[in-house]
């Protein structure tokens, strides 16, 4: 059984079908990349996995999404717990306008953790996990908006790590960063995949090739091809995939 | 025939400049006139003594207390109602016909002349509900009058909070209420406070709505059910009945100064708010 399984997943924004019967399995403790031109439904797919699409007016979903073998669109799903288990890193670094510390501990606090000792320990461990502890341990009270873009994105990852989710969804996490920062975040992802299952959306094919073990290619709401990254990039089975990775698309 | 652009430019400049000058002049004239007549009357005892002989002698202490009590009462009711409504409209419902109707209703409410509010408050609170002329009746009436302002400014403030804060908060598994209280409200607070303070200015200066509902008793109010006279009502009565023009101007000066103060505070807050979020 795979950690994430979708079966015939379709999503409509009103009358517009953004996902067309997507079926794929994502294994645990791996990095899976979703690539494809923009506007083809990658973010939409990602947002199905933590049900963030519920927040959009007029969205209709059919098909099945199971995480750990359980359908997350069942009526009795605990949304708060689902989102704790399936964390999301967004395109733009988006720390709250709060202190570094309050950012990292936000998730724990909303989930009811009040023990000062545990909070302090989690704060340190989460910041260590993203290699921010040494840089920021004397600035835990500074406003997170004063950090650099890369630090902010790391902080956002630390904010998730504090909750120890099973799955990290990353929606173009490096597209607002410069190449050096990108490289560092990629290195971080590599380390983190031992602890989390990572699904990353990227429009940067080199990045997909560098960091992921499995790759899916989205085109106009369809999943064209899915498989081992090295195979997809060396011997794509579908002509459309080949066109895209060789840069002949569009 | 075309006007030469240079000439046109000059002409427009002069016209616009004069308009601005007239506005500023009128404003300064009113303030200066009132202060020139009112300031000589002002003294510590004017502020701390109760009015005697209908206000012919003595100070205006009880009317200051009355004004503060009514304003406090109005805020205590209108702030939670208004901010709550704004949160509901902005965070808990999708845009729909219903939300548009509520907004439209609030805007209409804002345009109703205050004397109509006074009449409404008189019939509902003073007569029907039996609160009599009192701080309670007056405060509730004022509350309904300032409600639209508070709703609209709060909504504006909530809307200026980036969407991403909401998404992130929920994506971390917070409830909607946690999102509102921990993320949205702290960010929107300066804007909301600005709206509330603007309403303070409005309540302090209001006369028509208050004279019908809080009455015009000159005693120091002792409870929510005491009738009380506000500064603006006091000014109105002193001037209209020709009781004491100097004291009327003294009262007016205190009113003008307090509203000036309120607006300066608002302006500063707004300034800080804008700097923070742009
Ligand atoms: N909230 C929305 N309402 C309506 N259409 C949307 C919404 N979000 C995305 N779409 C549409 O769905 C399609 C897929 O979008 P998205 O998932 O963001 O693509 P990608 O992440 O691959 O660039 C696009 O055509 C986009 O216009
Ligand atoms: Mg996208």
PDB file of N, CA and C in Angstrom, chain A residues 13-55:
ATOM      1  N   UNK A  13     -13.448  23.676 -10.966  1.00  0.00           N
ATOM      2  CA  UNK A  13     -13.685  25.026 -10.442  1.00  0.00           C
ATOM      3  C   UNK A  13     -14.917  25.529 -11.176  1.00  0.00           C
ATOM      4  N   UNK A  14     -16.073  25.428 -10.559  1.00  0.00           N
ATOM      5  CA  UNK A  14     -17.297  25.763 -11.286  1.00  0.00           C
ATOM      6  C   UNK A  14     -17.478  24.796 -12.432  1.00  0.00           C
ATOM      7  N   UNK A  15     -17.464  25.307 -13.657  1.00  0.00           N
ATOM      8  CA  UNK A  15     -17.622  24.419 -14.802  1.00  0.00           C
ATOM      9  C   UNK A  15     -16.296  23.993 -15.409  1.00  0.00           C
ATOM     10  N   UNK A  16     -15.222  24.601 -14.912  1.00  0.00           N
ATOM     11  CA  UNK A  16     -13.925  24.313 -15.506  1.00  0.00           C
ATOM     12  C   UNK A  16     -13.273  23.110 -14.823  1.00  0.00           C
ATOM     13  N   UNK A  17     -12.937  22.102 -15.624  1.00  0.00           N
ATOM     14  CA  UNK A  17     -12.323  20.905 -15.044  1.00  0.00           C
ATOM     15  C   UNK A  17     -10.816  21.093 -14.986  1.00  0.00           C
ATOM     16  N   UNK A  18     -10.275  21.220 -13.791  1.00  0.00           N
ATOM     17  CA  UNK A  18      -8.845  21.481 -13.639  1.00  0.00           C
ATOM     18  C   UNK A  18      -8.041  20.194 -13.475  1.00  0.00           C
ATOM     19  N   UNK A  19      -8.678  19.127 -12.998  1.00  0.00           N
ATOM     20  CA  UNK A  19      -7.991  17.832 -12.895  1.00  0.00           C
ATOM     21  C   UNK A  19      -8.864  16.783 -13.562  1.00  0.00           C
ATOM     22  N   UNK A  20      -8.214  15.940 -14.384  1.00  0.00           N
ATOM     23  CA  UNK A  20      -8.980  14.947 -15.125  1.00  0.00           C
ATOM     24  C   UNK A  20      -8.567  13.538 -14.725  1.00  0.00           C
ATOM     25  N   UNK A  21      -9.405  12.914 -13.942  1.00  0.00           N
ATOM     26  CA  UNK A  21      -9.227  11.531 -13.481  1.00  0.00           C
ATOM     27  C   UNK A  21      -7.756  11.159 -13.242  1.00  0.00           C
ATOM     28  N   UNK A  22      -7.204  11.757 -12.234  1.00  0.00           N
ATOM     29  CA  UNK A  22      -5.809  11.489 -11.894  1.00  0.00           C
ATOM     30  C   UNK A  22      -5.725  10.259 -10.986  1.00  0.00           C
ATOM     31  N   UNK A  23      -4.941   9.302 -11.397  1.00  0.00           N
ATOM     32  CA  UNK A  23      -4.685   8.150 -10.527  1.00  0.00           C
ATOM     33  C   UNK A  23      -3.184   8.013 -10.367  1.00  0.00           C
ATOM     34  N   UNK A  24      -2.720   8.098  -9.146  1.00  0.00           N
ATOM     35  CA  UNK A  24      -1.304   7.833  -8.934  1.00  0.00           C
ATOM     36  C   UNK A  24      -1.043   7.441  -7.497  1.00  0.00           C
ATOM     37  N   UNK A  25       0.089   6.752  -7.302  1.00  0.00           N
ATOM     38  CA  UNK A  25       0.469   6.309  -5.968  1.00  0.00           C
ATOM     39  C   UNK A  25       1.797   6.937  -5.603  1.00  0.00           C
ATOM     40  N   UNK A  26       1.864   7.466  -4.400  1.00  0.00           N
ATOM     41  CA  UNK A  26       3.107   8.083  -3.940  1.00  0.00           C
ATOM     42  C   UNK A  26       3.599   7.318  -2.730  1.00  0.00           C
ATOM     43  N   UNK A  27       4.861   6.885  -2.816  1.00  0.00           N
ATOM     44  CA  UNK A  27       5.419   6.039  -1.754  1.00  0.00           C
ATOM     45  C   UNK A  27       5.937   6.899  -0.611  1.00  0.00           C
ATOM     46  N   UNK A  28       6.023   6.292   0.565  1.00  0.00           N
ATOM     47  CA  UNK A  28       6.455   7.077   1.716  1.00  0.00           C
ATOM     48  C   UNK A  28       7.975   7.235   1.739  1.00  0.00           C
ATOM     49  N   UNK A  29       8.402   8.327   2.386  1.00  0.00           N
ATOM     50  CA  UNK A  29       9.824   8.644   2.531  1.00  0.00           C
ATOM     51  C   UNK A  29      10.563   8.733   1.208  1.00  0.00           C
ATOM     52  N   UNK A  30       9.936   9.361   0.264  1.00  0.00           N
ATOM     53  CA  UNK A  30      10.572   9.620  -1.013  1.00  0.00           C
ATOM     54  C   UNK A  30      10.234  11.043  -1.420  1.00  0.00           C
ATOM     55  N   UNK A  31      10.965  11.502  -2.410  1.00  0.00           N
ATOM     56  CA  UNK A  31      10.609  12.805  -2.957  1.00  0.00           C
ATOM     57  C   UNK A  31       9.975  12.586  -4.318  1.00  0.00           C
ATOM     58  N   UNK A  32       8.762  13.066  -4.440  1.00  0.00           N
ATOM     59  CA  UNK A  32       8.054  12.944  -5.707  1.00  0.00           C
ATOM     60  C   UNK A  32       7.906  14.337  -6.296  1.00  0.00           C
ATOM     61  N   UNK A  33       8.306  14.479  -7.550  1.00  0.00           N
ATOM     62  CA  UNK A  33       8.195  15.790  -8.188  1.00  0.00           C
ATOM     63  C   UNK A  33       7.038  15.784  -9.167  1.00  0.00           C
ATOM     64  N   UNK A  34       6.306  16.896  -9.199  1.00  0.00           N
ATOM     65  CA  UNK A  34       5.269  17.061 -10.209  1.00  0.00           C
ATOM     66  C   UNK A  34       5.709  18.207 -11.102  1.00  0.00           C
ATOM     67  N   UNK A  35       5.858  17.899 -12.392  1.00  0.00           N
ATOM     68  CA  UNK A  35       6.308  18.939 -13.309  1.00  0.00           C
ATOM     69  C   UNK A  35       5.244  19.179 -14.367  1.00  0.00           C
ATOM     70  N   UNK A  36       5.464  20.220 -15.134  1.00  0.00           N
ATOM     71  CA  UNK A  36       4.514  20.542 -16.191  1.00  0.00           C
ATOM     72  C   UNK A  36       4.395  22.038 -16.345  1.00  0.00           C
ATOM     73  N   UNK A  37       3.872  22.470 -17.486  1.00  0.00           N
ATOM     74  CA  UNK A  37       3.708  23.907 -17.735  1.00  0.00           C
ATOM     75  C   UNK A  37       2.763  24.516 -16.706  1.00  0.00           C
ATOM     76  N   UNK A  38       2.804  25.828 -16.524  1.00  0.00           N
ATOM     77  CA  UNK A  38       1.938  26.401 -15.502  1.00  0.00           C
ATOM     78  C   UNK A  38       0.496  26.421 -15.984  1.00  0.00           C
ATOM     79  N   UNK A  39      -0.392  26.358 -15.025  1.00  0.00           N
ATOM     80  CA  UNK A  39      -1.816  26.316 -15.326  1.00  0.00           C
ATOM     81  C   UNK A  39      -2.324  24.930 -15.651  1.00  0.00           C
ATOM     82  N   UNK A  40      -1.514  23.898 -15.388  1.00  0.00           N
ATOM     83  CA  UNK A  40      -1.927  22.548 -15.761  1.00  0.00           C
ATOM     84  C   UNK A  40      -2.452  21.725 -14.589  1.00  0.00           C
ATOM     85  N   UNK A  41      -2.582  22.347 -13.449  1.00  0.00           N
ATOM     86  CA  UNK A  41      -3.252  21.653 -12.352  1.00  0.00           C
ATOM     87  C   UNK A  41      -2.345  21.079 -11.280  1.00  0.00           C
ATOM     88  N   UNK A  42      -1.053  21.419 -11.314  1.00  0.00           N
ATOM     89  CA  UNK A  42      -0.143  20.844 -10.308  1.00  0.00           C
ATOM     90  C   UNK A  42      -0.490  21.332  -8.902  1.00  0.00           C
ATOM     91  N   UNK A  43      -0.639  22.656  -8.782  1.00  0.00           N
ATOM     92  CA  UNK A  43      -0.984  23.189  -7.459  1.00  0.00           C
ATOM     93  C   UNK A  43      -2.345  22.666  -7.017  1.00  0.00           C
ATOM     94  N   UNK A  44      -3.264  22.639  -7.938  1.00  0.00           N
ATOM     95  CA  UNK A  44      -4.599  22.152  -7.615  1.00  0.00           C
ATOM     96  C   UNK A  44      -4.530  20.734  -7.079  1.00  0.00           C
ATOM     97  N   UNK A  45      -3.733  19.905  -7.729  1.00  0.00           N
ATOM     98  CA  UNK A  45      -3.586  18.525  -7.268  1.00  0.00           C
ATOM     99  C   UNK A  45      -3.011  18.492  -5.851  1.00  0.00           C
ATOM    100  N   UNK A  46      -1.981  19.277  -5.651  1.00  0.00           N
ATOM    101  CA  UNK A  46      -1.330  19.301  -4.343  1.00  0.00           C
ATOM    102  C   UNK A  46      -2.328  19.699  -3.257  1.00  0.00           C
ATOM    103  N   UNK A  47      -3.136  20.698  -3.597  1.00  0.00           N
ATOM    104  CA  UNK A  47      -4.078  21.206  -2.607  1.00  0.00           C
ATOM    105  C   UNK A  47      -5.225  20.243  -2.336  1.00  0.00           C
ATOM    106  N   UNK A  48      -5.361  19.218  -3.182  1.00  0.00           N
ATOM    107  CA  UNK A  48      -6.350  18.178  -2.891  1.00  0.00           C
ATOM    108  C   UNK A  48      -5.878  17.296  -1.746  1.00  0.00           C
ATOM    109  N   UNK A  49      -4.559  17.224  -1.579  1.00  0.00           N
ATOM    110  CA  UNK A  49      -4.011  16.260  -0.626  1.00  0.00           C
ATOM    111  C   UNK A  49      -4.128  16.736   0.815  1.00  0.00           C
ATOM    112  N   UNK A  50      -4.279  18.047   1.032  1.00  0.00           N
ATOM    113  CA  UNK A  50      -4.574  18.504   2.399  1.00  0.00           C
ATOM    114  C   UNK A  50      -5.905  19.248   2.445  1.00  0.00           C
ATOM    115  N   UNK A  51      -6.670  19.051   1.409  1.00  0.00           N
ATOM    116  CA  UNK A  51      -8.023  19.620   1.309  1.00  0.00           C
ATOM    117  C   UNK A  51      -8.036  21.131   1.455  1.00  0.00           C
ATOM    118  N   UNK A  52      -7.012  21.802   0.946  1.00  0.00           N
ATOM    119  CA  UNK A  52      -7.048  23.258   0.955  1.00  0.00           C
ATOM    120  C   UNK A  52      -8.016  23.783  -0.098  1.00  0.00           C
ATOM    121  N   UNK A  53      -8.357  22.933  -1.069  1.00  0.00           N
ATOM    122  CA  UNK A  53      -9.324  23.387  -2.072  1.00  0.00           C
ATOM    123  C   UNK A  53     -10.709  23.585  -1.477  1.00  0.00           C
ATOM    124  N   UNK A  54     -10.937  22.997  -0.300  1.00  0.00           N
ATOM    125  CA  UNK A  54     -12.220  23.211   0.369  1.00  0.00           C
ATOM    126  C   UNK A  54     -12.479  24.693   0.615  1.00  0.00           C
ATOM    127  N   UNK A  55     -11.392  25.473   0.689  1.00  0.00           N
ATOM    128  CA  UNK A  55     -11.543  26.889   1.025  1.00  0.00           C
ATOM    129  C   UNK A  55     -12.003  27.725  -0.154  1.00  0.00           C
TER     130      UNK A  55
END
